[in-house]
PDB file of C-alpha atoms in Angstrom:
ATOM      1  CA  MET A   1       7.544  22.305 -18.051  1.00 42.00           C
ATOM      2  CA  LEU A   2       8.565  25.462 -16.199  1.00 41.00           C
ATOM      3  CA  SER A   3       6.623  26.659 -13.161  1.00 44.00           C
ATOM      4  CA  SER A   4       3.507  28.719 -13.730  1.00 42.00           C
ATOM      5  CA  PRO A   5       3.733  32.568 -13.786  1.00 36.00           C
ATOM      6  CA  THR A   6       1.954  32.637 -10.415  1.00 38.00           C
ATOM      7  CA  GLN A   7       4.539  30.342  -8.855  1.00 45.00           C
ATOM      8  CA  ALA A   8       7.373  32.307 -10.436  1.00 39.00           C
ATOM      9  CA  LEU A   9       6.055  35.578  -8.984  1.00 37.00           C
ATOM     10  CA  GLN A  10       5.827  33.994  -5.539  1.00 53.00           C
ATOM     11  CA  ASN A  11       9.378  32.668  -5.612  1.00 66.00           C
ATOM     12  CA  VAL A  12      11.687  33.796  -8.411  1.00 72.00           C
ATOM     13  CA  ARG A  13      14.473  31.450  -7.277  1.00 87.00           C
ATOM     14  CA  LEU A  14      12.321  28.321  -7.469  1.00 93.00           C
ATOM     15  CA  HIS A  15      11.813  26.745 -10.890  1.00 93.00           C
ATOM     16  CA  VAL A  16       9.611  23.659 -11.190  1.00 93.00           C
ATOM     17  CA  HIS A  17      10.018  21.169 -14.012  1.00 92.00           C
ATOM     18  CA  ASP A  18       7.402  18.471 -14.594  1.00 89.00           C
ATOM     19  CA  LEU A  19       9.001  15.759 -16.698  1.00 83.00           C
ATOM     20  CA  PRO A  20       7.139  12.812 -18.239  1.00 72.00           C
ATOM     21  CA  THR A  21       7.235   9.694 -16.096  1.00 68.00           C
ATOM     22  CA  PRO A  22       6.627   6.255 -17.634  1.00 71.00           C
ATOM     23  CA  VAL A  23       3.218   4.934 -16.630  1.00 71.00           C
ATOM     24  CA  THR A  24       3.452   1.662 -14.715  1.00 74.00           C
ATOM     25  CA  ASP A  25       0.547  -0.762 -14.562  1.00 88.00           C
ATOM     26  CA  GLN A  26       0.935  -1.359 -10.842  1.00 91.00           C
ATOM     27  CA  VAL A  27      -1.687  -4.108 -10.659  1.00 93.00           C
ATOM     28  CA  SER A  28      -0.004  -6.059 -13.454  1.00 94.00           C
ATOM     29  CA  GLU A  29       3.497  -5.491 -12.039  1.00 94.00           C
ATOM     30  CA  ILE A  30       2.574  -6.648  -8.528  1.00 96.00           C
ATOM     31  CA  THR A  31       0.472  -9.599  -9.722  1.00 97.00           C
ATOM     32  CA  GLN A  32       3.230 -10.889 -11.993  1.00 97.00           C
ATOM     33  CA  GLY A  33       5.692 -10.669  -9.119  1.00 98.00           C
ATOM     34  CA  LEU A  34       3.388 -12.671  -6.833  1.00 98.00           C
ATOM     35  CA  LEU A  35       2.923 -15.350  -9.508  1.00 98.00           C
ATOM     36  CA  ALA A  36       6.688 -15.836 -10.010  1.00 98.00           C
ATOM     37  CA  ALA A  37       8.465 -18.976  -8.779  1.00 97.00           C
ATOM     38  CA  GLN A  38      10.178 -16.770  -6.179  1.00 98.00           C
ATOM     39  CA  LYS A  39       7.476 -14.300  -5.245  1.00 98.00           C
ATOM     40  CA  VAL A  40       8.756 -10.729  -5.316  1.00 98.00           C
ATOM     41  CA  VAL A  41       7.385  -7.224  -4.771  1.00 97.00           C
ATOM     42  CA  SER A  42       9.413  -4.093  -5.558  1.00 94.00           C
ATOM     43  CA  PRO A  43      10.641  -2.200  -2.464  1.00 93.00           C
ATOM     44  CA  LYS A  44       9.115   0.980  -3.904  1.00 90.00           C
ATOM     45  CA  TYR A  45       5.813  -0.304  -2.486  1.00 93.00           C
ATOM     46  CA  PHE A  46       7.145   0.122   1.058  1.00 94.00           C
ATOM     47  CA  TYR A  47       6.552   3.834   0.854  1.00 89.00           C
ATOM     48  CA  ASP A  48       2.960   4.766   1.372  1.00 88.00           C
ATOM     49  CA  ALA A  49       2.351   7.338   4.152  1.00 88.00           C
ATOM     50  CA  GLU A  50       2.568   4.717   6.907  1.00 94.00           C
ATOM     51  CA  GLY A  51       5.641   3.089   5.353  1.00 92.00           C
ATOM     52  CA  SER A  52       7.423   6.438   5.195  1.00 90.00           C
ATOM     53  CA  ARG A  53       6.542   7.089   8.852  1.00 92.00           C
ATOM     54  CA  LEU A  54       7.867   3.681   9.886  1.00 96.00           C
ATOM     55  CA  PHE A  55      11.080   4.120   7.905  1.00 93.00           C
ATOM     56  CA  ASP A  56      11.678   7.429   9.660  1.00 91.00           C
ATOM     57  CA  ARG A  57      11.436   5.503  12.952  1.00 96.00           C
ATOM     58  CA  ILE A  58      13.853   2.861  11.646  1.00 97.00           C
ATOM     59  CA  THR A  59      16.516   5.485  10.913  1.00 94.00           C
ATOM     60  CA  ARG A  60      16.525   6.409  14.613  1.00 95.00           C
ATOM     61  CA  LEU A  61      16.784   2.894  16.005  1.00 97.00           C
ATOM     62  CA  LYS A  62      19.908   1.940  17.948  1.00 96.00           C
ATOM     63  CA  GLU A  63      20.533  -1.100  15.720  1.00 97.00           C
ATOM     64  CA  TYR A  64      20.104   0.792  12.442  1.00 97.00           C
ATOM     65  CA  TYR A  65      23.523   2.388  11.979  1.00 97.00           C
ATOM     66  CA  PRO A  66      23.498   3.659   8.298  1.00 97.00           C
ATOM     67  CA  THR A  67      21.686   6.982   8.785  1.00 96.00           C
ATOM     68  CA  ARG A  68      23.489   7.810  12.018  1.00 97.00           C
ATOM     69  CA  ALA A  69      26.897   6.947  10.542  1.00 98.00           C
ATOM     70  CA  GLU A  70      26.317   8.922   7.349  1.00 98.00           C
ATOM     71  CA  LEU A  71      25.138  11.996   9.247  1.00 97.00           C
ATOM     72  CA  GLU A  72      28.293  11.768  11.367  1.00 97.00           C
ATOM     73  CA  ILE A  73      30.366  11.874   8.165  1.00 98.00           C
ATOM     74  CA  LEU A  74      28.401  14.733   6.611  1.00 97.00           C
ATOM     75  CA  SER A  75      28.350  16.863   9.755  1.00 96.00           C
ATOM     76  CA  ARG A  76      32.086  16.409  10.332  1.00 96.00           C
ATOM     77  CA  HIS A  77      33.350  16.607   6.743  1.00 95.00           C
ATOM     78  CA  GLY A  78      30.597  18.429   4.828  1.00 92.00           C
ATOM     79  CA  ARG A  79      32.593  21.566   4.059  1.00 88.00           C
ATOM     80  CA  HIS A  80      35.579  19.496   2.906  1.00 91.00           C
ATOM     81  CA  ILE A  81      33.361  17.192   0.819  1.00 93.00           C
ATOM     82  CA  CYS A  82      32.037  20.157  -1.163  1.00 88.00           C
ATOM     83  CA  ARG A  83      35.381  21.978  -1.457  1.00 86.00           C
ATOM     84  CA  HIS A  84      35.292  21.806  -5.273  1.00 85.00           C
ATOM     85  CA  MET A  85      31.960  23.617  -5.490  1.00 86.00           C
ATOM     86  CA  ASP A  86      31.454  27.293  -6.180  1.00 84.00           C
ATOM     87  CA  LYS A  87      28.641  29.587  -7.312  1.00 84.00           C
ATOM     88  CA  ASN A  88      28.690  27.983 -10.778  1.00 88.00           C
ATOM     89  CA  THR A  89      28.033  24.491  -9.395  1.00 91.00           C
ATOM     90  CA  ALA A  90      24.717  22.704  -9.768  1.00 93.00           C
ATOM     91  CA  ILE A  91      24.114  20.059  -7.113  1.00 95.00           C
ATOM     92  CA  ILE A  92      21.763  17.431  -8.554  1.00 96.00           C
ATOM     93  CA  GLU A  93      20.137  15.050  -6.071  1.00 96.00           C
ATOM     94  CA  PRO A  94      18.292  12.036  -7.545  1.00 95.00           C
ATOM     95  CA  GLY A  95      15.598  10.756  -5.189  1.00 93.00           C
ATOM     96  CA  SER A  96      15.896  13.869  -3.012  1.00 93.00           C
ATOM     97  CA  GLY A  97      12.989  13.208  -0.614  1.00 89.00           C
ATOM     98  CA  THR A  98      12.939  15.912   2.059  1.00 91.00           C
ATOM     99  CA  SER A  99      16.323  17.358   0.932  1.00 94.00           C
ATOM    100  CA  GLU A 100      17.653  17.372   4.500  1.00 94.00           C
ATOM    101  CA  LYS A 101      21.097  15.846   3.901  1.00 95.00           C
ATOM    102  CA  VAL A 102      22.043  18.332   1.170  1.00 95.00           C
ATOM    103  CA  ARG A 103      22.009  21.042   3.828  1.00 94.00           C
ATOM    104  CA  TYR A 104      25.375  19.705   5.051  1.00 93.00           C
ATOM    105  CA  LEU A 105      26.815  20.801   1.687  1.00 92.00           C
ATOM    106  CA  LEU A 106      25.275  24.268   1.729  1.00 88.00           C
ATOM    107  CA  ALA A 107      25.967  27.491   3.602  1.00 73.00           C
ATOM    108  CA  PRO A 108      23.780  30.622   3.793  1.00 61.00           C
ATOM    109  CA  ASP A 109      26.202  32.552   1.567  1.00 59.00           C
ATOM    110  CA  PHE A 110      26.871  29.692  -0.889  1.00 66.00           C
ATOM    111  CA  ALA A 111      25.234  30.735  -4.169  1.00 65.00           C
ATOM    112  CA  ALA A 112      25.105  27.344  -5.833  1.00 82.00           C
ATOM    113  CA  THR A 113      22.175  25.906  -7.748  1.00 92.00           C
ATOM    114  CA  TYR A 114      20.358  22.882  -6.379  1.00 95.00           C
ATOM    115  CA  ALA A 115      18.318  20.478  -8.527  1.00 96.00           C
ATOM    116  CA  PRO A 116      16.356  17.907  -6.512  1.00 96.00           C
ATOM    117  CA  ILE A 117      14.733  15.059  -8.493  1.00 94.00           C
ATOM    118  CA  GLU A 118      11.738  13.528  -6.741  1.00 90.00           C
ATOM    119  CA  ILE A 119       8.684  11.674  -8.048  1.00 84.00           C
ATOM    120  CA  SER A 120       6.371  12.980  -5.303  1.00 85.00           C
ATOM    121  CA  LYS A 121       5.534  16.528  -6.337  1.00 89.00           C
ATOM    122  CA  ALA A 122       4.078  17.502  -2.958  1.00 89.00           C
ATOM    123  CA  CYS A 123       7.231  16.386  -1.154  1.00 90.00           C
ATOM    124  CA  LEU A 124       9.441  18.024  -3.800  1.00 93.00           C
ATOM    125  CA  LEU A 125       7.757  21.447  -3.621  1.00 94.00           C
ATOM    126  CA  LYS A 126       7.641  21.490   0.178  1.00 93.00           C
ATOM    127  CA  ALA A 127      11.363  20.733   0.460  1.00 94.00           C
ATOM    128  CA  ALA A 128      12.362  23.094  -2.358  1.00 96.00           C
ATOM    129  CA  THR A 129      10.387  26.005  -0.939  1.00 95.00           C
ATOM    130  CA  ARG A 130      11.938  25.564   2.513  1.00 95.00           C
ATOM    131  CA  LEU A 131      15.431  25.579   1.013  1.00 95.00           C
ATOM    132  CA  THR A 132      14.893  28.845  -0.867  1.00 92.00           C
ATOM    133  CA  GLU A 133      13.615  30.380   2.361  1.00 92.00           C
ATOM    134  CA  ASP A 134      16.581  29.148   4.406  1.00 91.00           C
ATOM    135  CA  TYR A 135      19.301  29.898   1.809  1.00 91.00           C
ATOM    136  CA  PRO A 136      18.730  33.374   0.334  1.00 86.00           C
ATOM    137  CA  GLU A 137      21.336  32.975  -2.439  1.00 86.00           C
ATOM    138  CA  LEU A 138      20.260  29.503  -3.546  1.00 91.00           C
ATOM    139  CA  THR A 139      18.433  28.899  -6.833  1.00 92.00           C
ATOM    140  CA  VAL A 140      16.423  25.657  -6.950  1.00 95.00           C
ATOM    141  CA  HIS A 141      15.383  23.771 -10.061  1.00 95.00           C
ATOM    142  CA  ALA A 142      12.866  21.269  -8.670  1.00 95.00           C
ATOM    143  CA  ILE A 143      12.469  18.347 -11.078  1.00 95.00           C
ATOM    144  CA  CYS A 144       9.395  16.150 -10.680  1.00 92.00           C
ATOM    145  CA  ALA A 145      10.470  12.837 -12.234  1.00 89.00           C
ATOM    146  CA  ASP A 146      11.437   9.223 -11.563  1.00 87.00           C
ATOM    147  CA  PHE A 147      15.215   9.499 -11.234  1.00 90.00           C
ATOM    148  CA  THR A 148      15.744   5.952 -12.547  1.00 87.00           C
ATOM    149  CA  ALA A 149      14.111   7.014 -15.846  1.00 83.00           C
ATOM    150  CA  PHE A 150      15.446  10.590 -15.854  1.00 82.00           C
ATOM    151  CA  GLU A 151      17.776  11.658 -18.672  1.00 78.00           C
ATOM    152  CA  GLN A 152      17.213  15.281 -19.686  1.00 79.00           C
ATOM    153  CA  ILE A 153      18.846  18.064 -17.661  1.00 83.00           C
ATOM    154  CA  PRO A 154      16.741  21.273 -17.749  1.00 85.00           C
ATOM    155  CA  ALA A 155      18.182  24.044 -19.904  1.00 82.00           C
ATOM    156  CA  GLY A 156      18.678  26.262 -16.865  1.00 81.00           C
ATOM    157  CA  LEU A 157      21.435  23.943 -15.651  1.00 87.00           C
ATOM    158  CA  SER A 158      23.317  23.455 -18.911  1.00 83.00           C
ATOM    159  CA  SER A 159      26.016  26.061 -18.239  1.00 83.00           C
ATOM    160  CA  HIS A 160      26.792  24.847 -14.711  1.00 88.00           C
ATOM    161  CA  ARG A 161      29.446  22.453 -13.487  1.00 91.00           C
ATOM    162  CA  LYS A 162      27.528  19.504 -12.110  1.00 94.00           C
ATOM    163  CA  THR A 163      27.832  17.421  -8.965  1.00 95.00           C
ATOM    164  CA  ALA A 164      25.406  14.579  -8.316  1.00 96.00           C
ATOM    165  CA  PHE A 165      24.556  13.874  -4.671  1.00 97.00           C
ATOM    166  CA  PHE A 166      23.314  10.348  -3.887  1.00 97.00           C
ATOM    167  CA  PRO A 167      23.414   9.713  -0.127  1.00 97.00           C
ATOM    168  CA  GLY A 168      21.790   7.026   1.998  1.00 93.00           C
ATOM    169  CA  SER A 169      23.333   3.924   0.422  1.00 93.00           C
ATOM    170  CA  THR A 170      20.404   3.737  -1.982  1.00 95.00           C
ATOM    171  CA  ILE A 171      22.863   2.300  -4.496  1.00 97.00           C
ATOM    172  CA  GLY A 172      22.810  -0.896  -2.404  1.00 97.00           C
ATOM    173  CA  ASN A 173      19.144  -1.508  -3.249  1.00 95.00           C
ATOM    174  CA  PHE A 174      20.037  -2.110  -6.895  1.00 96.00           C
ATOM    175  CA  GLU A 175      21.332  -5.356  -8.363  1.00 96.00           C
ATOM    176  CA  PRO A 176      25.016  -4.923  -9.365  1.00 96.00           C
ATOM    177  CA  ASP A 177      24.201  -4.652 -13.091  1.00 97.00           C
ATOM    178  CA  GLU A 178      21.430  -2.149 -12.321  1.00 96.00           C
ATOM    179  CA  ALA A 179      23.755  -0.212 -10.014  1.00 97.00           C
ATOM    180  CA  ARG A 180      26.374  -0.048 -12.771  1.00 97.00           C
ATOM    181  CA  SER A 181      23.768   1.240 -15.235  1.00 97.00           C
ATOM    182  CA  LEU A 182      22.575   3.845 -12.745  1.00 97.00           C
ATOM    183  CA  LEU A 183      26.140   5.047 -12.147  1.00 98.00           C
ATOM    184  CA  ARG A 184      26.580   5.373 -15.919  1.00 97.00           C
ATOM    185  CA  LYS A 185      23.413   7.473 -15.988  1.00 96.00           C
ATOM    186  CA  PHE A 186      24.913   9.720 -13.318  1.00 97.00           C
ATOM    187  CA  HIS A 187      28.100   9.924 -15.407  1.00 97.00           C
ATOM    188  CA  ARG A 188      26.067  11.249 -18.352  1.00 95.00           C
ATOM    189  CA  MET A 189      24.248  13.598 -16.006  1.00 94.00           C
ATOM    190  CA  VAL A 190      27.368  15.313 -14.621  1.00 95.00           C
ATOM    191  CA  GLY A 191      29.530  15.083 -17.770  1.00 94.00           C
ATOM    192  CA  LYS A 192      33.290  14.700 -17.989  1.00 94.00           C
ATOM    193  CA  ALA A 193      35.092  16.124 -14.930  1.00 94.00           C
ATOM    194  CA  GLY A 194      31.779  16.324 -13.088  1.00 95.00           C
ATOM    195  CA  ARG A 195      31.488  14.713  -9.666  1.00 96.00           C
ATOM    196  CA  LEU A 196      29.375  12.184  -7.834  1.00 97.00           C
ATOM    197  CA  LEU A 197      29.102  12.308  -4.043  1.00 97.00           C
ATOM    198  CA  ILE A 198      27.677   8.972  -2.904  1.00 98.00           C
ATOM    199  CA  GLY A 199      26.968   7.080   0.309  1.00 98.00           C
ATOM    200  CA  VAL A 200      27.822   3.368   0.338  1.00 98.00           C
ATOM    201  CA  ASP A 201      27.170   0.924   3.176  1.00 98.00           C
ATOM    202  CA  LEU A 202      30.185  -1.190   4.042  1.00 98.00           C
ATOM    203  CA  LEU A 203      30.562  -4.926   4.488  1.00 97.00           C
ATOM    204  CA  LYS A 204      30.898  -5.636   8.199  1.00 97.00           C
ATOM    205  CA  PRO A 205      30.428  -8.426  10.781  1.00 97.00           C
ATOM    206  CA  ILE A 206      27.268 -10.394  10.038  1.00 97.00           C
ATOM    207  CA  HIS A 207      25.784  -9.940  13.513  1.00 97.00           C
ATOM    208  CA  LEU A 208      25.750  -6.154  13.042  1.00 97.00           C
ATOM    209  CA  LEU A 209      24.080  -6.462   9.638  1.00 97.00           C
ATOM    210  CA  ASN A 210      21.423  -8.886  10.820  1.00 97.00           C
ATOM    211  CA  ALA A 211      20.673  -6.782  13.915  1.00 97.00           C
ATOM    212  CA  ALA A 212      20.160  -3.648  11.799  1.00 97.00           C
ATOM    213  CA  TYR A 213      17.307  -5.307   9.896  1.00 98.00           C
ATOM    214  CA  ASN A 214      15.838  -7.257  12.842  1.00 98.00           C
ATOM    215  CA  ASP A 215      15.491  -4.603  15.532  1.00 97.00           C
ATOM    216  CA  ARG A 216      14.261  -5.558  18.993  1.00 97.00           C
ATOM    217  CA  GLU A 217      11.289  -3.165  18.849  1.00 97.00           C
ATOM    218  CA  GLY A 218      10.006  -4.854  15.693  1.00 98.00           C
ATOM    219  CA  VAL A 219       9.738  -1.615  13.705  1.00 98.00           C
ATOM    220  CA  THR A 220      11.416  -3.127  10.636  1.00 98.00           C
ATOM    221  CA  ALA A 221       8.971  -6.035  10.830  1.00 98.00           C
ATOM    222  CA  GLN A 222       6.056  -3.563  10.849  1.00 98.00           C
ATOM    223  CA  PHE A 223       7.615  -1.740   7.910  1.00 98.00           C
ATOM    224  CA  ASN A 224       7.963  -4.966   5.905  1.00 98.00           C
ATOM    225  CA  LEU A 225       4.430  -6.181   6.724  1.00 98.00           C
ATOM    226  CA  ASN A 226       2.937  -2.782   5.897  1.00 97.00           C
ATOM    227  CA  LEU A 227       3.909  -3.443   2.269  1.00 98.00           C
ATOM    228  CA  LEU A 228       1.088  -6.030   2.180  1.00 98.00           C
ATOM    229  CA  LEU A 229      -1.436  -3.434   3.295  1.00 98.00           C
ATOM    230  CA  HIS A 230      -0.204  -1.023   0.628  1.00 96.00           C
ATOM    231  CA  ILE A 231      -0.313  -3.488  -2.269  1.00 96.00           C
ATOM    232  CA  GLY A 232      -3.647  -4.817  -0.998  1.00 97.00           C
ATOM    233  CA  ARG A 233      -5.175  -1.373  -1.534  1.00 95.00           C
ATOM    234  CA  ILE A 234      -3.679  -1.197  -5.028  1.00 94.00           C
ATOM    235  CA  LEU A 235      -4.862  -4.711  -5.936  1.00 96.00           C
ATOM    236  CA  GLY A 236      -8.273  -4.355  -4.300  1.00 95.00           C
ATOM    237  CA  CYS A 237      -7.769  -7.348  -1.996  1.00 96.00           C
ATOM    238  CA  THR A 238      -6.902  -8.057   1.626  1.00 95.00           C
ATOM    239  CA  PHE A 239      -3.800  -9.799   2.952  1.00 97.00           C
ATOM    240  CA  ASP A 240      -4.067 -11.314   6.428  1.00 97.00           C
ATOM    241  CA  LEU A 241      -0.939 -10.056   8.165  1.00 98.00           C
ATOM    242  CA  GLU A 242      -1.279 -12.802  10.790  1.00 97.00           C
ATOM    243  CA  LYS A 243      -0.365 -15.307   8.067  1.00 98.00           C
ATOM    244  CA  PHE A 244       3.008 -13.651   7.352  1.00 98.00           C
ATOM    245  CA  SER A 245       6.166 -12.885   9.302  1.00 98.00           C
ATOM    246  CA  HIS A 246       9.192 -10.670   8.735  1.00 98.00           C
ATOM    247  CA  HIS A 247      12.521 -12.317   7.853  1.00 98.00           C
ATOM    248  CA  ALA A 248      15.786 -10.525   7.086  1.00 98.00           C
ATOM    249  CA  ARG A 249      19.119 -12.266   6.726  1.00 97.00           C
ATOM    250  CA  PHE A 250      22.566 -11.631   5.326  1.00 98.00           C
ATOM    251  CA  ASN A 251      23.458 -13.698   2.269  1.00 98.00           C
ATOM    252  CA  PRO A 252      27.271 -13.947   2.369  1.00 97.00           C
ATOM    253  CA  ALA A 253      27.526 -15.466  -1.116  1.00 97.00           C
ATOM    254  CA  LEU A 254      25.922 -12.346  -2.635  1.00 97.00           C
ATOM    255  CA  SER A 255      27.081  -9.853   0.034  1.00 98.00           C
ATOM    256  CA  ARG A 256      23.579  -8.549   0.641  1.00 98.00           C
ATOM    257  CA  ILE A 257      20.832  -8.350   3.216  1.00 98.00           C
ATOM    258  CA  GLU A 258      17.654  -9.954   1.871  1.00 98.00           C
ATOM    259  CA  MET A 259      14.250  -9.024   3.269  1.00 98.00           C
ATOM    260  CA  HIS A 260      11.378 -11.468   2.923  1.00 98.00           C
ATOM    261  CA  LEU A 261       7.823 -11.949   4.111  1.00 98.00           C
ATOM    262  CA  LYS A 262       7.427 -15.589   5.075  1.00 98.00           C
ATOM    263  CA  CYS A 263       4.043 -17.327   4.738  1.00 98.00           C
ATOM    264  CA  GLU A 264       3.244 -19.112   8.015  1.00 98.00           C
ATOM    265  CA  GLN A 265       0.063 -20.802   6.791  1.00 97.00           C
ATOM    266  CA  ALA A 266      -0.923 -22.054   3.329  1.00 98.00           C
ATOM    267  CA  HIS A 267      -3.714 -19.939   1.855  1.00 97.00           C
ATOM    268  CA  SER A 268      -4.840 -18.122  -1.290  1.00 97.00           C
ATOM    269  CA  VAL A 269      -5.636 -14.505  -2.128  1.00 97.00           C
ATOM    270  CA  ARG A 270      -7.846 -13.544  -5.053  1.00 96.00           C
ATOM    271  CA  VAL A 271      -6.658 -10.581  -7.156  1.00 94.00           C
ATOM    272  CA  ARG A 272      -9.420  -9.719  -9.602  1.00 89.00           C
ATOM    273  CA  ASN A 273      -9.682 -12.846 -11.765  1.00 89.00           C
ATOM    274  CA  THR A 274      -6.452 -14.408 -10.539  1.00 94.00           C
ATOM    275  CA  GLU A 275      -6.009 -16.750  -7.592  1.00 96.00           C
ATOM    276  CA  ILE A 276      -2.604 -16.401  -5.951  1.00 97.00           C
ATOM    277  CA  HIS A 277      -1.538 -19.356  -3.819  1.00 97.00           C
ATOM    278  CA  PHE A 278       0.853 -19.097  -0.898  1.00 98.00           C
ATOM    279  CA  ALA A 279       2.454 -22.300   0.356  1.00 98.00           C
ATOM    280  CA  LYS A 280       3.541 -22.634   3.967  1.00 98.00           C
ATOM    281  CA  ASN A 281       7.125 -21.340   4.405  1.00 98.00           C
ATOM    282  CA  GLU A 282       7.071 -19.723   0.932  1.00 98.00           C
ATOM    283  CA  THR A 283       8.425 -16.171   0.913  1.00 98.00           C
ATOM    284  CA  ILE A 284       7.860 -12.863  -0.850  1.00 98.00           C
ATOM    285  CA  HIS A 285      11.218 -11.231  -1.539  1.00 98.00           C
ATOM    286  CA  THR A 286      10.754  -7.521  -0.754  1.00 98.00           C
ATOM    287  CA  GLU A 287      14.241  -5.945  -0.746  1.00 97.00           C
ATOM    288  CA  ASN A 288      17.972  -6.412  -1.192  1.00 97.00           C
ATOM    289  CA  SER A 289      20.608  -4.212   0.381  1.00 98.00           C
ATOM    290  CA  TYR A 290      24.083  -4.881  -1.022  1.00 98.00           C
ATOM    291  CA  LYS A 291      27.111  -4.194   1.163  1.00 98.00           C
ATOM    292  CA  TYR A 292      30.470  -3.333  -0.396  1.00 98.00           C
ATOM    293  CA  THR A 293      34.094  -3.080   0.549  1.00 98.00           C
ATOM    294  CA  VAL A 294      35.764   0.099  -0.708  1.00 97.00           C
ATOM    295  CA  GLU A 295      37.667  -1.978  -3.278  1.00 97.00           C
ATOM    296  CA  GLN A 296      34.468  -3.644  -4.544  1.00 97.00           C
ATOM    297  CA  PHE A 297      32.771  -0.299  -4.967  1.00 98.00           C
ATOM    298  CA  ASP A 298      35.867   1.082  -6.701  1.00 98.00           C
ATOM    299  CA  LEU A 299      35.528  -1.634  -9.332  1.00 98.00           C
ATOM    300  CA  LEU A 300      31.817  -0.951  -9.830  1.00 98.00           C
ATOM    301  CA  SER A 301      32.271   2.813 -10.158  1.00 98.00           C
ATOM    302  CA  GLU A 302      35.316   2.489 -12.425  1.00 98.00           C
ATOM    303  CA  GLU A 303      33.288   0.323 -14.793  1.00 98.00           C
ATOM    304  CA  ALA A 304      30.797   3.213 -14.950  1.00 98.00           C
ATOM    305  CA  GLY A 305      33.507   5.750 -15.823  1.00 98.00           C
ATOM    306  CA  PHE A 306      34.323   7.243 -12.411  1.00 98.00           C
ATOM    307  CA  ARG A 307      37.580   7.573 -10.503  1.00 98.00           C
ATOM    308  CA  ARG A 308      37.536   7.814  -6.699  1.00 97.00           C
ATOM    309  CA  GLU A 309      39.312  10.919  -5.409  1.00 96.00           C
ATOM    310  CA  ALA A 310      38.390  10.780  -1.723  1.00 97.00           C
ATOM    311  CA  THR A 311      36.613   8.611   0.852  1.00 98.00           C
ATOM    312  CA  TRP A 312      35.329   9.430   4.334  1.00 98.00           C
ATOM    313  CA  MET A 313      34.117   7.004   7.027  1.00 98.00           C
ATOM    314  CA  ASP A 314      32.501   7.299  10.434  1.00 98.00           C
ATOM    315  CA  ASP A 315      34.618   6.538  13.492  1.00 97.00           C
ATOM    316  CA  ASN A 316      33.429   2.928  13.620  1.00 97.00           C
ATOM    317  CA  LYS A 317      34.005   2.379   9.878  1.00 97.00           C
ATOM    318  CA  LEU A 318      30.441   1.190   9.355  1.00 98.00           C
ATOM    319  CA  PHE A 319      29.637   3.473   6.436  1.00 98.00           C
ATOM    320  CA  SER A 320      31.511   5.219   3.640  1.00 98.00           C
ATOM    321  CA  PHE A 321      31.013   8.384   1.630  1.00 98.00           C
ATOM    322  CA  HIS A 322      32.894   8.877  -1.641  1.00 98.00           C
ATOM    323  CA  SER A 323      33.786  11.698  -3.990  1.00 97.00           C
ATOM    324  CA  LEU A 324      34.054  10.348  -7.536  1.00 98.00           C
ATOM    325  CA  VAL A 325      35.232  12.197 -10.655  1.00 98.00           C
ATOM    326  CA  ALA A 326      33.798  11.402 -14.093  1.00 98.00           C
ATOM    327  CA  VAL A 327      36.692  10.564 -16.434  1.00 97.00           C
TER     328      VAL A 327
END
């Protein structure tokens, strides 16, 4: 649905598209996860207002290298990364958030079109409006949608060459089969000869990985535990945070960091008409973060129909950023 006439009059370069988002029964989803043999809660429940604030703190921690390393790459190589773009290019960013990183691919006189996809409409509109103010030649098609369920490109972008922008190593939060499916979705989104610019965290010494998710200030622990407060509000119950502790460890067999909340004391929590039992030392699995070698990610992206044309790394080779072509 296109923006209202009032919005259009206020900003003729900002077009807002509200796309249908599948309705999730959050209570049922969370309850089923907590009743599973291995208790699990989706990492999307990290991000209430407090969770978002804590994650912003995490990105600035000394131990947490991914954001710092990726920004080093983008600031140093941004103009080279976007060398194939021109005024007929549409940059599509799934899960755009505050749209800060895309600025490394833009210049005040670069008349491209930008299409952020973000499920939070308030966040989407705030970021999109700021971009049109800061880049006078930029047209923004702000798409309010869940990017994992998004398929339809708005008509206003159909004539553009398309480049998808997926920074932050978000791809690592998906199981390999899910990651492959998501990359295929991006392939359909950009079309043949379109491009995908993507951040991928690299496999590295285990002590660096474990330190990044177990910082000395305990901010990641607060972030993980805050998930219980968030789902407690959704479920209408209370979790005693004193009965849980944060655990993050690298699983070398699966090449991923696993985050868990460990139960330190056996107890039960009542969710509506369901009693959920927590045994001592039982865990709730809250997140995975897969780490890849360049060769491993090549295989994954090739299976989704992409060919790697360029790769950039930070000086310490902790993080990688790739330009992929849809073939």
